[in-house]
Amino acid sequence: MKALAELNGDILTDPFNHDAAAESAQDVKKAMKALGEQPPQIPENDPKAAAEWWKALSPEERQTYTTLYPKEIGATDGLPTDVRDDANRTAIAQELNLLQEGNYEVSRARATRRSTGA
């Protein structure tokens, strides 16, 4: 039940929601965390391993990773440049959506985690 409570249905009723996909991705991440699901194990610091990992994913899995983990995918050396570009654009859209919706504290917390490496 806790995981379901994390889902926010206002994307369907809020006419001012500028990016429903970004909000949905955030809701899914919260629900996964509530279920005890761990984030994906994307190969880091090994471009060759990252490239092989990406090639082994199905098109659906690739889309899921790009949507749910755009910052991680965008920062992973070894992935195709068009994939990283798309992921980075998604990450920017999600951040802008947080700011437009007035979620300054969430955006600030993310920026702090990125700058400290946490």
mmCIF file of C-alpha atoms in Angstrom:
data_model
loop_
_atom_site.group_PDB
_atom_site.id
_atom_site.type_symbol
_atom_site.label_atom_id
_atom_site.label_comp_id
_atom_site.label_asym_id
_atom_site.label_seq_id
_atom_site.Cartn_x
_atom_site.Cartn_y
_atom_site.Cartn_z
ATOM 1 C CA MET A 1 0.000 0.000 0.000
ATOM 2 C CA LYS A 2 2.842 2.379 0.817
ATOM 3 C CA ALA A 3 4.127 2.144 -2.753
ATOM 4 C CA LEU A 4 0.713 2.977 -4.168
ATOM 5 C CA ALA A 5 0.494 5.989 -1.883
ATOM 6 C CA GLU A 6 3.598 7.340 -3.615
ATOM 7 C CA LEU A 7 1.776 7.574 -6.946
ATOM 8 C CA ASN A 8 0.386 11.013 -7.605
ATOM 9 C CA GLY A 9 -2.656 11.113 -9.878
ATOM 10 C CA ASP A 10 -2.730 14.886 -10.299
ATOM 11 C CA ILE A 11 -1.020 14.597 -13.682
ATOM 12 C CA LEU A 12 -4.396 13.646 -15.089
ATOM 13 C CA THR A 13 -6.355 16.524 -13.581
ATOM 14 C CA ASP A 14 -3.882 19.408 -13.314
ATOM 15 C CA PRO A 15 -4.202 21.638 -16.386
ATOM 16 C CA PHE A 16 -0.982 23.427 -15.413
ATOM 17 C CA ASN A 17 1.151 20.294 -15.392
ATOM 18 C CA HIS A 18 3.776 21.071 -18.011
ATOM 19 C CA ASP A 19 5.458 17.693 -18.117
ATOM 20 C CA ALA A 20 3.310 14.741 -17.117
ATOM 21 C CA ALA A 21 5.956 12.242 -18.259
ATOM 22 C CA ALA A 22 8.577 13.732 -15.966
ATOM 23 C CA GLU A 23 6.194 13.716 -13.022
ATOM 24 C CA SER A 24 5.146 10.151 -13.777
ATOM 25 C CA ALA A 25 8.791 9.088 -13.814
ATOM 26 C CA GLN A 26 9.289 10.681 -10.391
ATOM 27 C CA ASP A 27 6.197 8.920 -9.058
ATOM 28 C CA VAL A 28 7.483 5.561 -10.317
ATOM 29 C CA LYS A 29 10.874 6.135 -8.673
ATOM 30 C CA LYS A 30 9.179 6.912 -5.351
ATOM 31 C CA ALA A 31 6.990 3.819 -5.610
ATOM 32 C CA MET A 32 9.977 1.620 -6.470
ATOM 33 C CA LYS A 33 11.867 2.988 -3.464
ATOM 34 C CA ALA A 34 8.865 2.267 -1.217
ATOM 35 C CA LEU A 35 8.857 -1.313 -2.535
ATOM 36 C CA GLY A 36 12.542 -1.644 -1.698
ATOM 37 C CA GLU A 37 13.625 -1.763 -5.320
ATOM 38 C CA GLN A 38 17.186 -0.657 -5.908
ATOM 39 C CA PRO A 39 18.201 1.702 -8.708
ATOM 40 C CA PRO A 40 19.726 0.037 -11.755
ATOM 41 C CA GLN A 41 23.322 -1.069 -11.722
ATOM 42 C CA ILE A 42 24.576 0.942 -14.675
ATOM 43 C CA PRO A 43 28.265 0.265 -15.338
ATOM 44 C CA GLU A 44 30.351 3.253 -14.248
ATOM 45 C CA ASN A 45 33.891 4.216 -15.212
ATOM 46 C CA ASP A 46 34.021 1.511 -17.889
ATOM 47 C CA PRO A 47 32.717 2.761 -21.252
ATOM 48 C CA LYS A 48 33.176 -0.635 -22.891
ATOM 49 C CA ALA A 49 31.145 -2.416 -20.199
ATOM 50 C CA ALA A 50 28.479 0.307 -20.398
ATOM 51 C CA ALA A 51 28.240 -0.086 -24.182
ATOM 52 C CA GLU A 52 27.855 -3.859 -23.876
ATOM 53 C CA TRP A 53 25.267 -3.479 -21.105
ATOM 54 C CA TRP A 54 23.241 -1.073 -23.272
ATOM 55 C CA LYS A 55 23.396 -3.358 -26.324
ATOM 56 C CA ALA A 56 22.053 -6.253 -24.236
ATOM 57 C CA LEU A 57 18.916 -4.311 -23.254
ATOM 58 C CA SER A 58 15.680 -4.619 -25.210
ATOM 59 C CA PRO A 59 14.269 -1.455 -26.828
ATOM 60 C CA GLU A 60 11.640 -1.331 -24.067
ATOM 61 C CA GLU A 61 14.288 -1.590 -21.339
ATOM 62 C CA ARG A 62 16.328 1.143 -22.994
ATOM 63 C CA GLN A 63 13.309 3.450 -23.041
ATOM 64 C CA THR A 64 12.555 2.662 -19.415
ATOM 65 C CA TYR A 65 16.103 3.461 -18.304
ATOM 66 C CA THR A 66 16.162 6.668 -20.332
ATOM 67 C CA THR A 67 12.844 7.793 -18.844
ATOM 68 C CA LEU A 68 13.377 6.768 -15.226
ATOM 69 C CA TYR A 69 17.126 7.405 -14.915
ATOM 70 C CA PRO A 70 17.914 10.156 -17.429
ATOM 71 C CA LYS A 71 20.731 11.738 -15.403
ATOM 72 C CA GLU A 72 22.501 8.434 -14.957
ATOM 73 C CA ILE A 73 22.083 7.433 -18.610
ATOM 74 C CA GLY A 74 23.126 10.888 -19.822
ATOM 75 C CA ALA A 75 26.305 10.744 -17.763
ATOM 76 C CA THR A 76 27.364 7.233 -18.777
ATOM 77 C CA ASP A 77 30.378 7.143 -21.065
ATOM 78 C CA GLY A 78 30.161 4.403 -23.664
ATOM 79 C CA LEU A 79 26.507 4.832 -24.526
ATOM 80 C CA PRO A 80 25.531 6.191 -27.965
ATOM 81 C CA THR A 81 25.630 9.986 -28.144
ATOM 82 C CA ASP A 82 22.023 10.224 -29.327
ATOM 83 C CA VAL A 83 20.896 8.187 -26.311
ATOM 84 C CA ARG A 84 22.881 10.383 -23.920
ATOM 85 C CA ASP A 85 21.570 13.539 -25.597
ATOM 86 C CA ASP A 86 17.966 12.335 -25.297
ATOM 87 C CA ALA A 87 18.515 11.366 -21.649
ATOM 88 C CA ASN A 88 20.092 14.724 -20.825
ATOM 89 C CA ARG A 89 17.204 16.560 -22.470
ATOM 90 C CA THR A 90 14.769 14.471 -20.419
ATOM 91 C CA ALA A 91 16.710 15.277 -17.233
ATOM 92 C CA ILE A 92 16.607 18.994 -18.024
ATOM 93 C CA ALA A 93 12.859 18.817 -18.729
ATOM 94 C CA GLN A 94 12.301 17.072 -15.392
ATOM 95 C CA GLU A 95 14.298 19.712 -13.509
ATOM 96 C CA LEU A 96 12.464 22.539 -15.288
ATOM 97 C CA ASN A 97 9.160 20.883 -14.445
ATOM 98 C CA LEU A 98 10.100 20.766 -10.759
ATOM 99 C CA LEU A 99 10.997 24.443 -10.829
ATOM 100 C CA GLN A 100 7.850 25.432 -12.748
ATOM 101 C CA GLU A 101 5.712 23.530 -10.275
ATOM 102 C CA GLY A 102 7.397 25.338 -7.391
ATOM 103 C CA ASN A 103 9.376 22.369 -6.126
ATOM 104 C CA TYR A 104 12.483 24.454 -5.494
ATOM 105 C CA GLU A 105 13.512 22.430 -2.454
ATOM 106 C CA VAL A 106 13.487 19.149 -4.401
ATOM 107 C CA SER A 107 15.533 20.706 -7.186
ATOM 108 C CA ARG A 108 17.972 22.228 -4.667
ATOM 109 C CA ALA A 109 18.361 18.873 -2.874
ATOM 110 C CA ARG A 110 19.146 17.154 -6.167
ATOM 111 C CA ALA A 111 21.724 19.800 -7.039
ATOM 112 C CA THR A 112 23.336 19.384 -3.623
ATOM 113 C CA ARG A 113 23.506 15.581 -4.014
ATOM 114 C CA ARG A 114 25.102 15.967 -7.447
ATOM 115 C CA SER A 115 27.711 18.447 -6.242
ATOM 116 C CA THR A 116 28.665 16.321 -3.217
ATOM 117 C CA GLY A 117 28.546 13.033 -5.075
ATOM 118 C CA ALA A 118 25.989 11.632 -2.642
#
